[in-house]
Amino acid sequence: MKKVDYILVGFGIAGVTLAESLLQRGKTFVVYDDAAKGATTASGGVLNPTVLKRFTAAWNASEFFETAIPFYSQLSDRLNASLINTTTIHRIFNSIEEQNNWMVASDKKELSQYLASEITSNQNPAINAPFGLGAVKEGAMLQPKELIEKFRAYLKDRELLRIGQLDFNALQVTSNDIRYQDISAANIIFSQGASVVNNPFFKLSVSPKDDRVFVGNKGEYVLFKAPALQLNEVLKGPVMIIPLDDHLYKVGASYSRDDFSEETTIRAKEEILQKLKKMISCNFEVVGQVAGVRPTVIDRKPLLGGFDDTLPVYFMNGLGTRGLSMAPLLSTWLLDFIEKKTVLPKEVDVKRFY
Ligand SMILES: Cc1cc2nc3c(=O)[nH]c(=O)nc-3n(C[C@H](O)[C@H](O)[C@H](O)COP(=O)(O)OP(=O)(O)OC[C@H]3O[C@@H](n4cnc5c(N)ncnc54)[C@H](O)[C@@H]3O)c2cc1C
């Protein structure tokens, strides 16, 4: 038997940040991942410290951002790739009232670091923004698909990644260790995203029951080409436009509650394109569409820890709509909880629903 400190199940952003944190701590592990589509590869890659619908700061934004940017920079160095860049996110204003609300918000203590106080006038003829734009500072863009691909290759070279679905029937769990195939591990962490609904150790009710705690929230993006758009930074209106390269953009995302399927839909495409047409006036060509399921919790907070104190079985889940910015600090909280017996913040503890 090969002995390791951890088995990780799932290699989306939760698995990625756990693996990097374990490497930094000198811990041994093996990752199991079925290489299926997950939320992370479908995601927009935007790290946004604010909620642009309401002009508020995202929950715990400053703590998450202080950790996330250096964490992903360090991981980029490990993988010898440029995977994170800072970016400005522009919000299109719809009225004078919105401009005023923005100015008031930008004066608030928790937001002044993120919201530029002045209104920017729109200089791009392909964008419809007669009331101007507000700028969010300190946002960032991660390349989630490239990150996963490069990190998978890194782990595979070191024989730390096993591709395939973990079979729960073949998993032996005792209070002393976890055994699976030729591996004996001191702990197992399930970082399976929305697929956790099929995990027999997961004890929270799943939609569509009335007492649901864990809900799927499907999101879709449309990919389009628009040489005349000439947009280099993220633009938020009724939907978000994210510049990729070579005049290619992602636009979305949609929200569809209680949907755990990963197929793209015509409905989401039409809804997104209708909103896109309100934001831009140039020609564009649709070239693709992606979908993923956000692992979302009813109180919109993550899920960390274990359900049974006698077993070394843990979860990192519930990353919701802002998983990329939260995951680095969440992985630290979870590993400190397991290794150093620290107390998890009660907002993220899986036991808060008991
Ligand atoms: C369309 C869309 C846009 C988004 N945009 C953003 C954004 O711009 N910024 C942001 O911060 N967040 C965004 N999010 C949210 C973010 O993507 C999620 O919070 C995050 O990716 C969840 O990561 P995860 O690792 O928990 O799950 P996932 O990324 O889904 O990863 C889970 C992995 O586990 C694997 N797995 C599951 N079960 C097993 C098993 N039994 N055996 C082996 N492997 C298994 C799956 O195949 C998958 O690879 C977006 C989400 C969507 C859907």
Short mmCIF file of C-alpha atoms and ligand atoms in Angstrom, two decimals:
data_model
loop_
_atom_site.label_atom_id
_atom_site.label_comp_id
_atom_site.label_asym_id
_atom_site.label_seq_id
_atom_site.Cartn_x
_atom_site.Cartn_y
_atom_site.Cartn_z
CA MET A 1 0.00 0.00 0.00
CA LYS A 2 1.17 3.50 -0.81
CA LYS A 3 0.71 5.74 2.27
CA VAL A 4 -0.27 9.39 1.82
CA ASP A 5 -1.60 12.15 4.04
CA TYR A 6 -4.61 12.93 1.79
CA ILE A 7 -6.81 11.64 -0.98
CA LEU A 8 -8.45 14.54 -2.86
CA VAL A 9 -11.54 13.77 -4.92
CA GLY A 10 -12.26 16.31 -7.67
CA PHE A 11 -9.94 18.76 -9.38
CA GLY A 12 -11.91 21.93 -9.99
CA ILE A 13 -10.77 25.10 -8.21
CA ALA A 14 -11.39 23.52 -4.78
CA GLY A 15 -9.13 20.56 -5.62
CA VAL A 16 -6.58 22.86 -7.24
CA THR A 17 -6.24 25.14 -4.22
CA LEU A 18 -6.14 22.18 -1.82
CA ALA A 19 -3.40 20.49 -3.88
CA GLU A 20 -1.30 23.67 -4.05
CA SER A 21 -1.75 24.29 -0.30
CA LEU A 22 -0.71 20.70 0.45
CA LEU A 23 2.39 21.05 -1.75
CA GLN A 24 3.27 24.27 0.12
CA ARG A 25 2.88 22.40 3.44
CA GLY A 26 5.02 19.43 2.32
CA LYS A 27 2.09 17.01 2.67
CA THR A 28 1.64 13.94 0.48
CA PHE A 29 -1.53 13.32 -1.53
CA VAL A 30 -3.16 11.68 -4.52
CA VAL A 31 -5.90 13.36 -6.58
CA TYR A 32 -8.74 11.44 -8.19
CA ASP A 33 -10.56 13.32 -10.92
CA ASP A 34 -12.83 12.02 -13.63
CA ALA A 35 -11.86 14.79 -16.08
CA ALA A 36 -15.52 15.53 -16.65
CA LYS A 37 -16.72 19.09 -17.26
CA GLY A 38 -16.91 21.04 -14.01
CA ALA A 39 -17.93 24.54 -13.02
CA THR A 40 -14.33 25.76 -12.95
CA THR A 41 -13.54 25.13 -16.62
CA ALA A 42 -16.86 26.74 -17.65
CA SER A 43 -16.37 29.75 -15.40
CA GLY A 44 -15.63 33.30 -16.48
CA GLY A 45 -12.42 33.52 -14.46
CA VAL A 46 -13.33 36.92 -13.01
CA LEU A 47 -12.22 37.80 -9.49
CA ASN A 48 -14.54 40.65 -8.57
CA PRO A 49 -14.46 42.04 -5.00
CA THR A 50 -17.83 43.80 -5.42
CA VAL A 51 -21.47 43.01 -6.08
CA LEU A 52 -22.24 45.19 -9.10
CA LYS A 53 -25.99 44.75 -8.93
CA ARG A 54 -26.20 46.45 -5.55
CA PHE A 55 -22.89 48.37 -5.31
CA THR A 56 -21.75 46.52 -2.20
CA ALA A 57 -18.58 44.63 -1.30
CA ALA A 58 -18.69 40.85 -1.73
CA TRP A 59 -18.80 38.83 1.50
CA ASN A 60 -15.39 38.91 3.22
CA ALA A 61 -13.88 40.43 0.05
CA SER A 62 -10.77 42.00 1.52
CA GLU A 63 -9.65 38.82 3.32
CA PHE A 64 -10.33 36.61 0.28
CA PHE A 65 -8.56 38.98 -2.12
CA GLU A 66 -5.51 39.47 0.09
CA THR A 67 -4.95 35.72 -0.12
CA ALA A 68 -6.15 34.94 -3.65
CA ILE A 69 -3.95 37.16 -5.82
CA PRO A 70 -0.58 36.13 -4.28
CA PHE A 71 -1.75 32.50 -4.12
CA TYR A 72 -2.53 32.31 -7.84
CA SER A 73 0.66 34.22 -8.70
CA GLN A 74 2.69 31.66 -6.76
CA LEU A 75 0.84 28.81 -8.47
CA SER A 76 1.51 30.45 -11.87
CA ASP A 77 5.23 30.42 -10.98
CA ARG A 78 5.08 26.75 -10.04
CA LEU A 79 3.40 25.93 -13.37
CA ASN A 80 5.62 28.32 -15.31
CA ALA A 81 2.63 30.05 -16.90
CA SER A 82 0.89 33.42 -16.82
CA LEU A 83 -2.48 32.50 -15.29
CA ILE A 84 -3.60 35.65 -13.47
CA ASN A 85 -3.71 39.33 -14.42
CA THR A 86 -5.19 42.30 -12.68
CA THR A 87 -7.99 43.99 -14.59
CA THR A 88 -10.44 46.86 -14.30
CA ILE A 89 -14.09 45.86 -14.36
CA HIS A 90 -16.39 48.54 -15.81
CA ARG A 91 -20.04 48.80 -14.84
CA ILE A 92 -22.43 50.48 -17.31
CA PHE A 93 -24.77 52.95 -15.59
CA ASN A 94 -28.42 52.95 -16.61
CA SER A 95 -29.45 56.32 -15.14
CA ILE A 96 -28.36 59.42 -13.23
CA GLU A 97 -29.74 57.77 -10.10
CA GLU A 98 -27.32 54.84 -10.55
CA GLN A 99 -24.44 57.28 -10.98
CA ASN A 100 -25.41 58.92 -7.68
CA ASN A 101 -25.74 55.59 -5.90
CA TRP A 102 -22.29 54.62 -7.13
CA MET A 103 -20.76 57.87 -5.85
CA VAL A 104 -22.33 57.33 -2.42
CA ALA A 105 -21.12 53.70 -2.35
CA SER A 106 -17.58 54.63 -3.40
CA ASP A 107 -17.35 56.84 -0.32
CA LYS A 108 -18.07 53.98 2.08
CA LYS A 109 -15.15 52.59 4.04
CA GLU A 110 -15.41 48.99 2.82
CA LEU A 111 -15.82 50.05 -0.83
CA SER A 112 -13.50 53.02 -1.33
CA GLN A 113 -10.60 50.68 -2.04
CA TYR A 114 -12.56 49.02 -4.88
CA LEU A 115 -14.86 51.62 -6.48
CA ALA A 116 -13.33 54.56 -8.35
CA SER A 117 -15.24 57.64 -7.26
CA GLU A 118 -15.33 59.39 -10.65
CA ILE A 119 -17.71 58.52 -13.50
CA THR A 120 -15.84 57.51 -16.67
CA SER A 121 -17.35 58.65 -19.96
CA ASN A 122 -17.58 55.99 -22.63
CA GLN A 123 -15.10 56.43 -25.50
CA ASN A 124 -15.86 53.15 -27.30
CA PRO A 125 -18.31 53.62 -30.21
CA ALA A 126 -19.24 49.92 -30.12
CA ILE A 127 -20.53 50.16 -26.52
CA ASN A 128 -23.91 51.59 -25.49
CA ALA A 129 -23.31 53.56 -22.29
CA PRO A 130 -24.90 57.05 -22.47
CA PHE A 131 -24.75 57.42 -18.66
CA GLY A 132 -21.08 56.46 -18.49
CA LEU A 133 -19.22 53.80 -16.58
CA GLY A 134 -17.99 53.09 -13.06
CA ALA A 135 -14.63 51.37 -12.59
CA VAL A 136 -13.90 48.58 -10.11
CA LYS A 137 -10.26 48.55 -9.08
CA GLU A 138 -8.35 45.51 -7.85
CA GLY A 139 -10.29 42.96 -9.92
CA ALA A 140 -8.41 40.13 -11.60
CA MET A 141 -8.78 37.60 -14.38
CA LEU A 142 -7.74 34.00 -13.90
CA GLN A 143 -7.38 31.53 -16.79
CA PRO A 144 -9.25 28.62 -15.13
CA LYS A 145 -9.12 26.16 -18.04
CA GLU A 146 -5.39 26.64 -18.62
CA LEU A 147 -4.76 26.47 -14.86
CA ILE A 148 -6.50 23.09 -14.58
CA GLU A 149 -4.78 21.71 -17.70
CA LYS A 150 -1.31 22.78 -16.60
CA PHE A 151 -1.74 21.65 -13.00
CA ARG A 152 -3.12 18.27 -14.13
CA ALA A 153 -0.01 17.77 -16.30
CA TYR A 154 2.24 18.80 -13.38
CA LEU A 155 0.59 16.28 -11.03
CA LYS A 156 0.49 13.54 -13.66
CA ASP A 157 4.26 13.87 -14.23
CA ARG A 158 4.74 13.30 -10.50
CA GLU A 159 2.23 10.42 -10.37
CA LEU A 160 -0.07 12.40 -8.07
CA LEU A 161 -3.14 12.35 -10.36
CA ARG A 162 -5.36 9.41 -11.17
CA ILE A 163 -7.91 9.96 -13.88
CA GLY A 164 -11.24 8.29 -13.31
CA GLN A 165 -14.30 8.44 -11.16
CA LEU A 166 -13.87 7.48 -7.52
CA ASP A 167 -16.04 4.44 -6.83
CA PHE A 168 -17.68 4.87 -3.41
CA ASN A 169 -18.36 1.11 -3.15
CA ALA A 170 -14.62 0.39 -3.23
CA LEU A 171 -13.77 3.02 -0.60
CA GLN A 172 -12.96 1.69 2.90
CA VAL A 173 -13.37 4.32 5.58
CA THR A 174 -12.43 3.80 9.25
CA SER A 175 -11.54 6.21 12.03
CA ASN A 176 -7.85 5.33 11.45
CA ASP A 177 -7.49 5.67 7.71
CA ILE A 178 -9.01 5.61 4.25
CA ARG A 179 -8.21 2.80 1.82
CA TYR A 180 -8.84 2.92 -1.89
CA GLN A 181 -7.14 0.78 -4.55
CA ASP A 182 -3.44 0.68 -3.55
CA ILE A 183 -3.65 3.88 -1.45
CA SER A 184 -3.88 4.26 2.30
CA ALA A 185 -4.56 7.86 3.34
CA ALA A 186 -4.85 9.56 6.71
CA ASN A 187 -7.65 11.81 5.37
CA ILE A 188 -9.96 12.22 2.40
CA ILE A 189 -11.33 15.54 1.14
CA PHE A 190 -14.21 15.58 -1.32
CA SER A 191 -13.96 18.63 -3.58
CA GLN A 192 -16.47 17.44 -6.14
CA GLY A 193 -18.45 20.57 -6.88
CA ALA A 194 -22.11 19.97 -7.74
CA SER A 195 -21.51 16.19 -8.19
CA VAL A 196 -21.33 15.89 -4.41
CA VAL A 197 -25.09 15.23 -4.51
CA ASN A 198 -24.21 11.57 -5.28
CA ASN A 199 -21.77 11.23 -2.37
CA PRO A 200 -23.08 8.91 0.38
CA PHE A 201 -21.07 10.79 3.05
CA PHE A 202 -22.72 14.12 2.16
CA LYS A 203 -25.46 14.70 4.71
CA LEU A 204 -27.20 17.85 3.52
CA SER A 205 -30.51 17.81 1.72
CA VAL A 206 -30.27 18.48 -1.96
CA SER A 207 -32.79 20.27 -4.17
CA PRO A 208 -35.54 19.94 -5.24
CA LYS A 209 -36.69 18.94 -1.74
CA ASP A 210 -38.48 21.59 0.29
CA ASP A 211 -35.87 21.53 3.06
CA ARG A 212 -33.04 21.76 0.56
CA VAL A 213 -29.71 23.14 1.63
CA PHE A 214 -27.54 22.37 -1.38
CA VAL A 215 -28.85 23.70 -4.69
CA GLY A 216 -27.45 23.50 -8.19
CA ASN A 217 -27.31 26.74 -10.12
CA LYS A 218 -26.53 26.18 -13.75
CA GLY A 219 -24.63 28.90 -15.58
CA GLU A 220 -23.98 29.34 -19.28
CA TYR A 221 -21.76 31.58 -21.37
CA VAL A 222 -21.91 32.36 -25.08
CA LEU A 223 -18.62 32.79 -26.94
CA PHE A 224 -18.58 35.37 -29.72
CA LYS A 225 -16.17 37.09 -32.08
CA ALA A 226 -16.38 40.85 -32.66
CA PRO A 227 -13.35 42.52 -34.28
CA ALA A 228 -15.01 45.96 -34.00
CA LEU A 229 -15.60 45.72 -30.26
CA GLN A 230 -11.99 46.46 -29.23
CA LEU A 231 -12.63 45.78 -25.54
CA ASN A 232 -9.63 44.92 -23.35
CA GLU A 233 -11.25 44.94 -19.92
CA VAL A 234 -14.26 43.29 -18.34
CA LEU A 235 -17.58 45.08 -18.96
CA LYS A 236 -20.67 44.57 -16.77
CA GLY A 237 -24.14 45.51 -17.94
CA PRO A 238 -27.19 43.23 -17.95
CA VAL A 239 -24.54 40.52 -18.60
CA MET A 240 -20.75 40.46 -18.29
CA ILE A 241 -18.49 40.61 -21.34
CA ILE A 242 -15.08 39.03 -20.75
CA PRO A 243 -12.34 39.61 -23.34
CA LEU A 244 -10.34 36.49 -24.26
CA ASP A 245 -7.86 36.85 -27.15
CA ASP A 246 -8.02 37.29 -30.91
CA HIS A 247 -11.28 39.36 -30.81
CA LEU A 248 -12.97 36.54 -28.93
CA TYR A 249 -15.27 37.23 -25.95
CA LYS A 250 -17.28 35.31 -23.38
CA VAL A 251 -20.66 36.77 -22.42
CA GLY A 252 -23.02 35.73 -19.62
CA ALA A 253 -23.58 34.13 -17.36
CA SER A 254 -27.10 32.82 -17.02
CA TYR A 255 -28.60 31.52 -13.77
CA SER A 256 -30.88 28.50 -13.65
CA ARG A 257 -31.85 27.29 -10.21
CA ASP A 258 -32.02 23.60 -9.28
CA ASP A 259 -30.51 22.39 -12.54
CA PHE A 260 -27.69 19.83 -12.18
CA SER A 261 -27.32 19.05 -15.92
CA GLU A 262 -24.34 20.36 -17.88
CA GLU A 263 -25.85 20.65 -21.37
CA THR A 264 -26.10 24.07 -23.00
CA THR A 265 -29.59 25.39 -23.75
CA ILE A 266 -31.12 27.52 -26.49
CA ARG A 267 -33.08 29.42 -23.85
CA ALA A 268 -29.94 30.64 -22.08
CA LYS A 269 -28.30 31.53 -25.38
CA GLU A 270 -31.26 33.66 -26.48
CA GLU A 271 -31.51 35.37 -23.10
CA ILE A 272 -27.79 36.20 -23.06
CA LEU A 273 -27.76 37.47 -26.67
CA GLN A 274 -30.78 39.68 -26.04
CA LYS A 275 -28.92 41.31 -23.14
CA LEU A 276 -25.68 41.53 -25.12
CA LYS A 277 -27.43 43.49 -27.87
CA LYS A 278 -28.39 46.13 -25.29
CA MET A 279 -24.70 46.56 -24.42
CA ILE A 280 -22.97 46.64 -27.82
CA SER A 281 -23.86 48.05 -31.21
CA CYS A 282 -21.25 46.35 -33.46
CA ASN A 283 -21.61 43.13 -35.45
CA PHE A 284 -20.66 39.86 -33.80
CA GLU A 285 -20.58 36.18 -34.62
CA VAL A 286 -21.53 33.49 -32.08
CA VAL A 287 -18.85 30.76 -32.07
CA GLY A 288 -19.68 28.61 -29.05
CA GLN A 289 -21.46 28.08 -25.75
CA VAL A 290 -20.41 26.50 -22.44
CA ALA A 291 -22.33 25.41 -19.34
CA GLY A 292 -21.46 24.40 -15.80
CA VAL A 293 -23.25 23.93 -12.48
CA ARG A 294 -22.35 26.22 -9.61
CA PRO A 295 -22.30 24.33 -6.30
CA THR A 296 -24.53 26.65 -4.32
CA VAL A 297 -25.82 26.62 -0.74
CA ILE A 298 -29.10 28.13 0.36
CA ASP A 299 -27.35 30.75 2.55
CA ARG A 300 -24.79 31.46 -0.23
CA LYS A 301 -21.82 30.50 1.95
CA PRO A 302 -19.28 27.72 1.36
CA LEU A 303 -19.24 24.30 3.05
CA LEU A 304 -16.09 23.21 4.88
CA GLY A 305 -15.33 20.42 7.33
CA GLY A 306 -16.85 17.04 8.11
CA PHE A 307 -20.19 15.69 9.31
CA ASP A 308 -18.82 12.94 11.57
CA ASP A 309 -16.04 13.84 14.02
CA THR A 310 -14.98 10.20 14.31
CA LEU A 311 -14.08 9.88 10.62
CA PRO A 312 -11.26 11.62 8.67
CA VAL A 313 -13.73 12.55 5.90
CA TYR A 314 -13.97 16.22 4.87
CA PHE A 315 -15.64 18.44 2.29
CA MET A 316 -14.72 21.63 0.47
CA ASN A 317 -17.80 22.69 -1.42
CA GLY A 318 -20.53 25.30 -1.80
CA LEU A 319 -18.24 27.68 -3.68
CA GLY A 320 -21.22 29.24 -5.46
CA THR A 321 -20.84 32.20 -7.77
CA ARG A 322 -17.48 33.48 -6.47
CA GLY A 323 -15.53 30.30 -5.99
CA LEU A 324 -12.34 31.48 -7.66
CA SER A 325 -11.67 34.34 -5.28
CA MET A 326 -12.68 32.40 -2.16
CA ALA A 327 -10.98 29.03 -2.78
CA PRO A 328 -7.38 29.90 -1.76
CA LEU A 329 -8.35 31.10 1.73
CA LEU A 330 -11.00 28.39 2.14
CA SER A 331 -8.41 25.69 1.45
CA THR A 332 -6.17 27.23 4.15
CA TRP A 333 -9.06 27.29 6.64
CA LEU A 334 -9.91 23.66 5.94
CA LEU A 335 -6.34 22.37 6.14
CA ASP A 336 -5.68 24.34 9.35
CA PHE A 337 -8.85 22.82 10.78
CA ILE A 338 -7.66 19.28 9.94
CA GLU A 339 -3.95 19.71 10.70
CA LYS A 340 -3.90 22.26 13.51
CA LYS A 341 -7.39 21.69 14.97
CA THR A 342 -8.31 25.35 14.50
CA VAL A 343 -11.99 26.28 14.62
CA LEU A 344 -13.71 26.89 11.27
CA PRO A 345 -15.54 30.22 10.90
CA LYS A 346 -19.13 29.28 11.71
CA GLU A 347 -20.49 30.77 8.45
CA VAL A 348 -18.66 28.09 6.45
CA ASP A 349 -18.85 25.05 8.74
CA VAL A 350 -20.90 22.19 7.20
CA LYS A 351 -22.35 21.65 10.68
CA ARG A 352 -24.16 25.00 10.73
CA PHE A 353 -27.30 23.36 9.32
CA TYR A 354 -27.57 20.83 12.17
C1 LIG B 1 -20.98 29.65 -16.08
C2 LIG B 1 -20.25 29.90 -14.79
C3 LIG B 1 -19.51 31.08 -14.65
C4 LIG B 1 -18.81 31.33 -13.46
N1 LIG B 1 -18.03 32.43 -13.39
C5 LIG B 1 -17.29 32.66 -12.27
C6 LIG B 1 -16.41 33.75 -12.19
O1 LIG B 1 -16.24 34.52 -13.16
N2 LIG B 1 -15.72 33.94 -11.03
C7 LIG B 1 -15.84 33.10 -9.95
O2 LIG B 1 -15.19 33.31 -8.92
N3 LIG B 1 -16.65 32.02 -10.01
C8 LIG B 1 -17.38 31.79 -11.14
N4 LIG B 1 -18.21 30.71 -11.21
C9 LIG B 1 -18.33 29.85 -10.03
C10 LIG B 1 -17.14 28.90 -9.95
O3 LIG B 1 -16.89 28.37 -11.22
C11 LIG B 1 -17.42 27.78 -8.95
O4 LIG B 1 -17.65 28.33 -7.68
C12 LIG B 1 -16.21 26.83 -8.82
O5 LIG B 1 -15.66 26.55 -10.07
C13 LIG B 1 -16.58 25.53 -8.12
O6 LIG B 1 -15.42 24.75 -8.07
P1 LIG B 1 -15.40 23.28 -7.48
O7 LIG B 1 -13.97 22.85 -7.49
O8 LIG B 1 -16.14 23.25 -6.20
O9 LIG B 1 -16.27 22.40 -8.52
P2 LIG B 1 -15.96 21.96 -10.02
O10 LIG B 1 -15.19 22.99 -10.75
O11 LIG B 1 -17.26 21.54 -10.62
O12 LIG B 1 -15.02 20.70 -9.88
C14 LIG B 1 -15.41 19.46 -9.37
C15 LIG B 1 -14.57 18.36 -10.02
O13 LIG B 1 -14.79 17.13 -9.33
C16 LIG B 1 -14.88 16.11 -10.27
N5 LIG B 1 -15.58 14.97 -9.65
C17 LIG B 1 -16.83 14.98 -9.09
N6 LIG B 1 -17.15 13.76 -8.59
C18 LIG B 1 -16.07 12.97 -8.80
C19 LIG B 1 -15.78 11.60 -8.50
N7 LIG B 1 -16.65 10.79 -7.86
N8 LIG B 1 -14.57 11.10 -8.88
C20 LIG B 1 -13.66 11.89 -9.51
N9 LIG B 1 -13.89 13.19 -9.81
C21 LIG B 1 -15.07 13.74 -9.46
C22 LIG B 1 -15.63 16.78 -11.43
O14 LIG B 1 -15.49 16.08 -12.63
C23 LIG B 1 -14.92 18.14 -11.48
O15 LIG B 1 -13.76 18.07 -12.26
C24 LIG B 1 -18.90 30.41 -12.39
C25 LIG B 1 -19.63 29.23 -12.53
C26 LIG B 1 -20.30 28.97 -13.72
C27 LIG B 1 -21.05 27.68 -13.89
#
